Short mmCIF file of C-alpha atoms and ligand atoms in Angstrom, two decimals:
data_model
loop_
_atom_site.label_atom_id
_atom_site.label_comp_id
_atom_site.label_asym_id
_atom_site.label_seq_id
_atom_site.Cartn_x
_atom_site.Cartn_y
_atom_site.Cartn_z
CA MET A 1 -21.90 2.70 14.70
CA PRO A 2 -18.29 1.40 14.84
CA ALA A 3 -16.15 2.40 17.85
CA SER A 4 -13.83 4.53 15.70
CA PRO A 5 -14.67 6.24 12.40
CA ILE A 6 -14.28 4.13 9.31
CA THR A 7 -13.97 4.75 5.58
CA ILE A 8 -14.68 1.96 3.12
CA ALA A 9 -13.57 2.93 -0.40
CA ILE A 10 -15.04 1.00 -3.34
CA ASP A 11 -14.19 1.50 -7.00
CA GLY A 12 -15.11 -0.39 -10.13
CA PRO A 13 -16.06 -0.10 -13.78
CA SER A 14 -19.56 0.64 -14.98
CA GLY A 15 -22.11 -2.07 -14.18
CA SER A 16 -19.78 -3.92 -11.81
CA GLY A 17 -22.36 -3.44 -9.07
CA LYS A 18 -20.37 -1.07 -6.88
CA SER A 19 -23.27 1.35 -6.22
CA SER A 20 -25.85 -1.22 -5.23
CA VAL A 21 -23.33 -3.26 -3.24
CA SER A 22 -21.93 -0.15 -1.47
CA LYS A 23 -25.43 0.96 -0.55
CA ALA A 24 -26.27 -2.45 0.92
CA VAL A 25 -22.99 -2.57 2.85
CA ALA A 26 -23.57 0.93 4.28
CA ARG A 27 -27.11 -0.05 5.29
CA THR A 28 -25.93 -3.24 6.99
CA LEU A 29 -23.12 -1.53 8.89
CA GLY A 30 -25.13 1.60 9.77
CA LEU A 31 -22.74 3.87 7.85
CA ALA A 32 -23.29 6.78 5.50
CA TYR A 33 -23.11 6.20 1.74
CA LEU A 34 -21.47 8.54 -0.77
CA ASP A 35 -22.06 8.07 -4.52
CA THR A 36 -19.35 10.20 -6.16
CA GLY A 37 -20.59 9.33 -9.66
CA ALA A 38 -23.81 11.16 -8.78
CA MET A 39 -21.74 14.33 -8.29
CA TYR A 40 -20.33 14.14 -11.83
CA ARG A 41 -23.79 13.34 -13.14
CA ALA A 42 -25.33 16.32 -11.29
CA LEU A 43 -22.72 18.63 -12.81
CA ALA A 44 -23.44 17.28 -16.30
CA TRP A 45 -27.18 17.82 -15.69
CA TRP A 46 -26.61 21.41 -14.51
CA CYS A 47 -24.39 22.29 -17.48
CA LEU A 48 -26.95 20.91 -19.94
CA GLU A 49 -29.74 22.72 -18.10
CA ARG A 50 -27.90 26.04 -18.40
CA GLY A 51 -26.80 25.46 -21.99
CA THR A 52 -23.10 25.19 -21.08
CA ASP A 53 -21.12 23.55 -23.88
CA LEU A 54 -19.60 20.41 -22.31
CA THR A 55 -16.54 20.73 -24.52
CA ASP A 56 -15.80 24.21 -23.13
CA GLN A 57 -13.33 23.06 -20.46
CA ALA A 58 -13.05 26.41 -18.67
CA ALA A 59 -16.82 26.99 -18.53
CA VAL A 60 -17.48 23.47 -17.19
CA ALA A 61 -14.72 23.84 -14.59
CA GLN A 62 -16.27 27.12 -13.44
CA ALA A 63 -19.67 25.40 -13.25
CA ALA A 64 -18.08 22.73 -11.02
CA ARG A 65 -16.85 25.40 -8.62
CA ASP A 66 -20.26 27.14 -8.61
CA LEU A 67 -22.41 23.98 -8.46
CA PRO A 68 -25.03 24.36 -5.68
CA LEU A 69 -25.06 20.63 -4.91
CA HIS A 70 -26.66 18.54 -2.19
CA VAL A 71 -25.87 14.80 -2.13
CA GLY A 72 -27.93 12.69 0.27
CA THR A 73 -25.79 10.20 2.18
CA ASP A 74 -28.46 8.00 3.74
CA PRO A 75 -28.24 4.64 1.88
CA ASP A 76 -32.05 4.47 1.95
CA ALA A 77 -32.56 8.03 0.67
CA ALA A 78 -29.57 9.11 -1.39
CA ASP A 79 -31.29 12.05 -3.05
CA VAL A 80 -29.39 14.52 -5.23
CA ARG A 81 -30.40 18.19 -5.50
CA VAL A 82 -29.03 21.01 -7.57
CA ASP A 83 -30.02 24.49 -6.42
CA GLY A 84 -33.00 22.92 -4.63
CA THR A 85 -34.22 20.91 -7.64
CA ASP A 86 -34.47 17.16 -7.02
CA VAL A 87 -32.44 15.56 -9.84
CA THR A 88 -32.17 12.07 -8.32
CA GLU A 89 -34.03 10.48 -11.23
CA ALA A 90 -33.00 12.93 -13.96
CA ILE A 91 -29.27 12.24 -13.58
CA ARG A 92 -29.85 8.53 -14.37
CA GLN A 93 -31.34 9.28 -17.79
CA THR A 94 -29.51 8.08 -20.90
CA ARG A 95 -28.85 11.68 -22.04
CA ILE A 96 -26.74 12.16 -18.88
CA SER A 97 -25.08 8.70 -18.96
CA SER A 98 -24.05 9.29 -22.55
CA GLN A 99 -22.52 12.73 -21.90
CA VAL A 100 -21.19 12.59 -18.33
CA SER A 101 -17.72 11.41 -19.36
CA ALA A 102 -17.13 14.77 -21.07
CA VAL A 103 -17.46 16.36 -17.64
CA ALA A 104 -15.65 13.62 -15.70
CA THR A 105 -12.55 13.76 -17.92
CA ASN A 106 -12.11 17.50 -17.28
CA LEU A 107 -9.15 17.65 -14.86
CA ASP A 108 -10.20 20.95 -13.25
CA VAL A 109 -13.64 19.47 -12.60
CA ARG A 110 -12.02 16.43 -10.98
CA ALA A 111 -9.90 18.63 -8.72
CA GLU A 112 -12.99 20.50 -7.49
CA LEU A 113 -15.21 17.44 -7.02
CA ARG A 114 -12.43 15.52 -5.28
CA ARG A 115 -12.01 18.45 -2.89
CA ARG A 116 -15.73 18.32 -2.08
CA GLN A 117 -15.65 14.52 -1.74
CA ARG A 118 -12.80 14.65 0.80
CA GLU A 119 -14.68 17.30 2.78
CA LEU A 120 -17.80 15.15 2.80
CA ILE A 121 -15.85 12.04 3.87
CA ASP A 122 -14.26 13.96 6.77
CA SER A 123 -17.61 15.25 8.01
CA LEU A 124 -19.32 11.85 7.60
CA ARG A 125 -16.53 10.20 9.61
CA ALA A 126 -17.00 12.79 12.36
CA GLU A 127 -20.80 12.89 12.38
CA ARG A 128 -21.95 9.45 11.21
CA GLY A 129 -19.16 7.13 12.33
CA GLY A 130 -18.00 6.53 8.79
CA VAL A 131 -18.91 6.14 5.17
CA VAL A 132 -18.92 3.73 2.28
CA VAL A 133 -17.77 5.86 -0.66
CA GLU A 134 -17.78 4.58 -4.22
CA GLY A 135 -16.59 5.72 -7.63
CA ARG A 136 -13.61 5.28 -9.96
CA ASP A 137 -10.71 6.94 -8.11
CA ILE A 138 -11.67 6.60 -4.46
CA THR A 139 -9.26 3.78 -3.57
CA THR A 140 -6.40 5.49 -5.42
CA VAL A 141 -6.78 9.29 -5.23
CA VAL A 142 -9.70 10.51 -3.12
CA ALA A 143 -9.18 8.24 -0.09
CA PRO A 144 -5.98 6.21 -0.54
CA ASP A 145 -5.73 6.05 3.26
CA ALA A 146 -9.22 4.50 3.68
CA ASP A 147 -9.53 1.69 6.24
CA HIS A 148 -10.66 -0.70 3.50
CA ARG A 149 -10.07 -0.34 -0.24
CA ILE A 150 -11.87 -2.67 -2.62
CA LEU A 151 -12.07 -2.81 -6.41
CA VAL A 152 -15.31 -4.52 -7.48
CA THR A 153 -15.04 -5.95 -10.97
CA ALA A 154 -17.04 -8.24 -13.26
CA SER A 155 -16.49 -9.47 -16.79
CA GLU A 156 -17.68 -7.20 -19.59
CA GLN A 157 -20.26 -9.84 -20.49
CA ALA A 158 -21.66 -9.90 -16.94
CA ARG A 159 -21.75 -6.10 -16.75
CA LEU A 160 -23.56 -5.79 -20.08
CA ALA A 161 -26.08 -8.42 -18.99
CA ARG A 162 -26.71 -6.66 -15.66
CA ARG A 163 -27.37 -3.32 -17.34
CA ALA A 164 -29.56 -4.88 -20.06
CA ALA A 165 -31.65 -6.56 -17.34
CA GLU A 166 -32.49 -3.10 -15.95
CA LEU A 167 -33.89 -1.80 -19.26
CA HIS A 168 -37.60 -1.95 -20.04
CA GLY A 169 -39.25 -1.51 -23.43
CA GLY A 170 -37.44 -1.27 -26.77
CA THR A 171 -35.93 -4.01 -28.89
CA ALA A 172 -33.02 -6.32 -28.04
CA GLU A 173 -30.88 -4.38 -30.59
CA GLU A 174 -31.71 -1.07 -28.87
CA HIS A 175 -30.80 -2.59 -25.49
CA LEU A 176 -27.50 -3.81 -26.90
CA ALA A 177 -26.60 -0.39 -28.34
CA ALA A 178 -27.57 1.46 -25.14
CA THR A 179 -25.72 -0.89 -22.81
CA HIS A 180 -22.64 -0.92 -25.03
CA ASP A 181 -22.45 2.88 -24.91
CA GLN A 182 -23.07 3.03 -21.16
CA ILE A 183 -20.57 0.31 -20.31
CA VAL A 184 -17.86 -0.16 -22.94
CA ARG A 185 -17.57 3.28 -24.53
CA ARG A 186 -18.03 5.14 -21.21
CA ASP A 187 -15.41 3.03 -19.38
CA ARG A 188 -12.98 3.58 -22.24
CA ASP A 189 -13.40 7.38 -21.93
CA ASP A 190 -13.40 7.41 -18.11
CA ALA A 191 -10.30 5.20 -17.97
CA THR A 192 -8.27 7.99 -19.60
CA VAL A 193 -8.26 9.81 -16.24
CA SER A 194 -8.66 7.02 -13.62
CA ALA A 195 -7.44 3.44 -13.25
CA PHE A 196 -10.30 1.18 -12.24
CA PHE A 197 -9.79 -2.09 -14.10
CA GLU A 198 -6.98 -3.49 -11.96
CA PRO A 199 -6.56 -3.08 -8.21
CA ALA A 200 -3.75 -0.69 -7.23
CA ASP A 201 -1.20 -1.73 -4.60
CA GLY A 202 -2.96 -2.43 -1.31
CA VAL A 203 -6.42 -2.55 -2.93
CA THR A 204 -8.34 -5.84 -2.73
CA GLY A 205 -9.90 -7.02 -5.99
CA LEU A 206 -13.32 -8.68 -5.87
CA ASP A 207 -14.52 -10.34 -9.07
CA THR A 208 -18.32 -10.63 -8.88
CA SER A 209 -18.86 -12.14 -12.36
CA ASP A 210 -20.10 -15.43 -10.96
CA LEU A 211 -21.66 -14.12 -7.75
CA THR A 212 -25.26 -13.24 -7.04
CA PHE A 213 -25.94 -9.73 -5.74
CA GLU A 214 -26.31 -11.08 -2.20
CA GLN A 215 -23.01 -12.97 -2.47
CA SER A 216 -21.27 -9.78 -3.65
CA VAL A 217 -22.56 -7.87 -0.63
CA GLN A 218 -21.52 -10.66 1.72
CA ALA A 219 -18.05 -10.82 0.14
CA VAL A 220 -17.50 -7.09 0.85
CA LEU A 221 -18.85 -7.50 4.39
CA ASP A 222 -16.48 -10.42 4.92
CA LEU A 223 -13.56 -8.24 3.83
CA VAL A 224 -14.41 -5.47 6.28
CA THR A 225 -15.84 -7.23 9.30
CA GLY A 226 -12.43 -8.08 10.71
CA ARG A 227 -12.12 -4.34 11.40
CA LEU A 228 -15.72 -3.73 12.33
CA ALA A 229 -16.60 -6.73 14.47
CA PRO A 230 -16.54 -5.91 18.16
CA GLN A 231 -13.26 -7.15 19.54
CA PRO A 232 -13.77 -9.65 22.42
CA ALA A 233 -12.82 -8.11 25.74
CA PRO A 234 -9.61 -9.64 27.15
CA GLN A 235 -10.50 -12.49 29.53
CA PRO A 236 -8.95 -12.67 32.99
CA HIS A 237 -6.22 -15.28 32.82
CA THR A 238 -7.16 -18.51 34.62
CA PRO A 239 -4.29 -20.97 34.60
CA ASP A 240 -5.42 -24.44 33.59
CA LEU A 241 -4.05 -27.71 34.86
CA GLN A 242 -1.63 -28.04 31.94
CA GLU A 243 0.26 -24.94 33.07
CA HIS A 244 0.96 -26.46 36.49
CA ARG A 245 2.52 -29.62 35.20
N1 ATP B 1 -23.33 -10.22 -8.45
C1 ATP B 1 -23.75 -8.97 -8.52
N2 ATP B 1 -23.10 -8.04 -7.82
C2 ATP B 1 -23.49 -6.75 -7.89
N3 ATP B 1 -24.53 -6.29 -8.67
C3 ATP B 1 -25.22 -7.19 -9.38
C4 ATP B 1 -24.84 -8.55 -9.33
N4 ATP B 1 -25.66 -9.19 -10.14
C5 ATP B 1 -26.51 -8.32 -10.65
N5 ATP B 1 -26.26 -7.08 -10.19
C6 ATP B 1 -27.01 -5.89 -10.62
O1 ATP B 1 -26.19 -5.15 -11.51
C7 ATP B 1 -26.77 -3.86 -11.68
C8 ATP B 1 -25.68 -2.81 -11.82
O2 ATP B 1 -25.28 -2.44 -10.55
P1 ATP B 1 -24.85 -0.94 -10.15
O3 ATP B 1 -25.74 0.09 -10.72
O4 ATP B 1 -24.67 -0.98 -8.69
O5 ATP B 1 -23.44 -0.84 -10.90
P2 ATP B 1 -22.36 0.28 -10.89
O6 ATP B 1 -21.04 -0.38 -10.88
O7 ATP B 1 -22.62 1.26 -9.80
O8 ATP B 1 -22.58 0.97 -12.31
P3 ATP B 1 -22.43 2.49 -12.79
O9 ATP B 1 -21.04 2.90 -12.53
O10 ATP B 1 -22.72 2.43 -14.25
O11 ATP B 1 -23.43 3.32 -12.03
C9 ATP B 1 -27.73 -3.66 -10.51
O12 ATP B 1 -29.05 -3.80 -11.01
C10 ATP B 1 -27.38 -4.83 -9.59
O13 ATP B 1 -28.47 -5.25 -8.82
N1 LIG B 2 -15.09 8.93 -8.58
C1 LIG B 2 -15.66 8.98 -9.81
C2 LIG B 2 -17.01 8.68 -9.98
C3 LIG B 2 -17.55 8.75 -11.22
N2 LIG B 2 -16.79 9.12 -12.27
C4 LIG B 2 -17.40 9.27 -13.59
C5 LIG B 2 -17.52 8.02 -14.37
C6 LIG B 2 -18.88 8.04 -14.99
O1 LIG B 2 -18.84 8.29 -16.35
C7 LIG B 2 -19.61 9.17 -14.28
C8 LIG B 2 -20.84 8.70 -13.54
O2 LIG B 2 -20.49 7.65 -12.66
P1 LIG B 2 -21.51 6.44 -12.31
O3 LIG B 2 -22.71 7.08 -11.71
O4 LIG B 2 -21.84 5.77 -13.58
O5 LIG B 2 -20.74 5.59 -11.35
O6 LIG B 2 -18.70 9.80 -13.43
C9 LIG B 2 -15.48 9.41 -12.08
O7 LIG B 2 -14.78 9.75 -13.07
N3 LIG B 2 -14.93 9.35 -10.86
#
């Protein structure tokens, strides 16, 4: 655990690798991990489960305020539960990925989930020494005062290829259609309420297009270790011969 609490904020477009990289960084540094996208996904899941029309802005905003949500913050067990039901896997399904933007572009929803995210960050700083928190608006709105703010990007081609590599079964055409919706269309919708293609002032951009996963993790660690590495204790001053000349 670092000597003083630390927040590492990481944003990026879909498929840039921010979730897997953030998790690995949190694991390496012994910090908590907060996946804010999972919170929007859990809300979308709950609304669909209860038959709430996702285009009914007021009803979805009320659902956000009522959402009985648990988000696991251990990078090795980041489970998500809604009212006690484990939805960790369910919120990754295509039916959620394809509809979550309707929830995430609701400004009242964003206000409520950002409030919860800030509360979580504060308690993770106090109880776990710090957190790696990732999403779309963390570096700019949720935690603009974070100790480190990084925007992880990758070319559209690289992001499409990474997502396609995760799919199993189906034809190449089906993969192309699914990845295009999850990456290009979703980013276009999500970008109407957050800016995550270009680093804001004071945010460090990291283009991972030509990096391996391990190199991406190392690049983030390199950016933060200046702050995290134990500072060498000041050495007692021993004058050398030069100083006596
Ligand atoms: N150089 C790289 N850096 C990061 N991830 C990579 C890299 N190369 C391949 N990947 C892979 O890309 C995939 C997408 O990563 P991840 O799910 O973390 O993206 P994301 O930005 O969180 O996307 P989303 O916002 O859609 O959840 C993962 O399977 C990851 O292992
Ligand atoms: N801070 C955030 C985090 C996520 N979102 C939106 C964007 C996505 O459509 C959705 C799910 O995120 P993912 O799990 O794919 O990272 O939630 C957002 O608007 N702000």
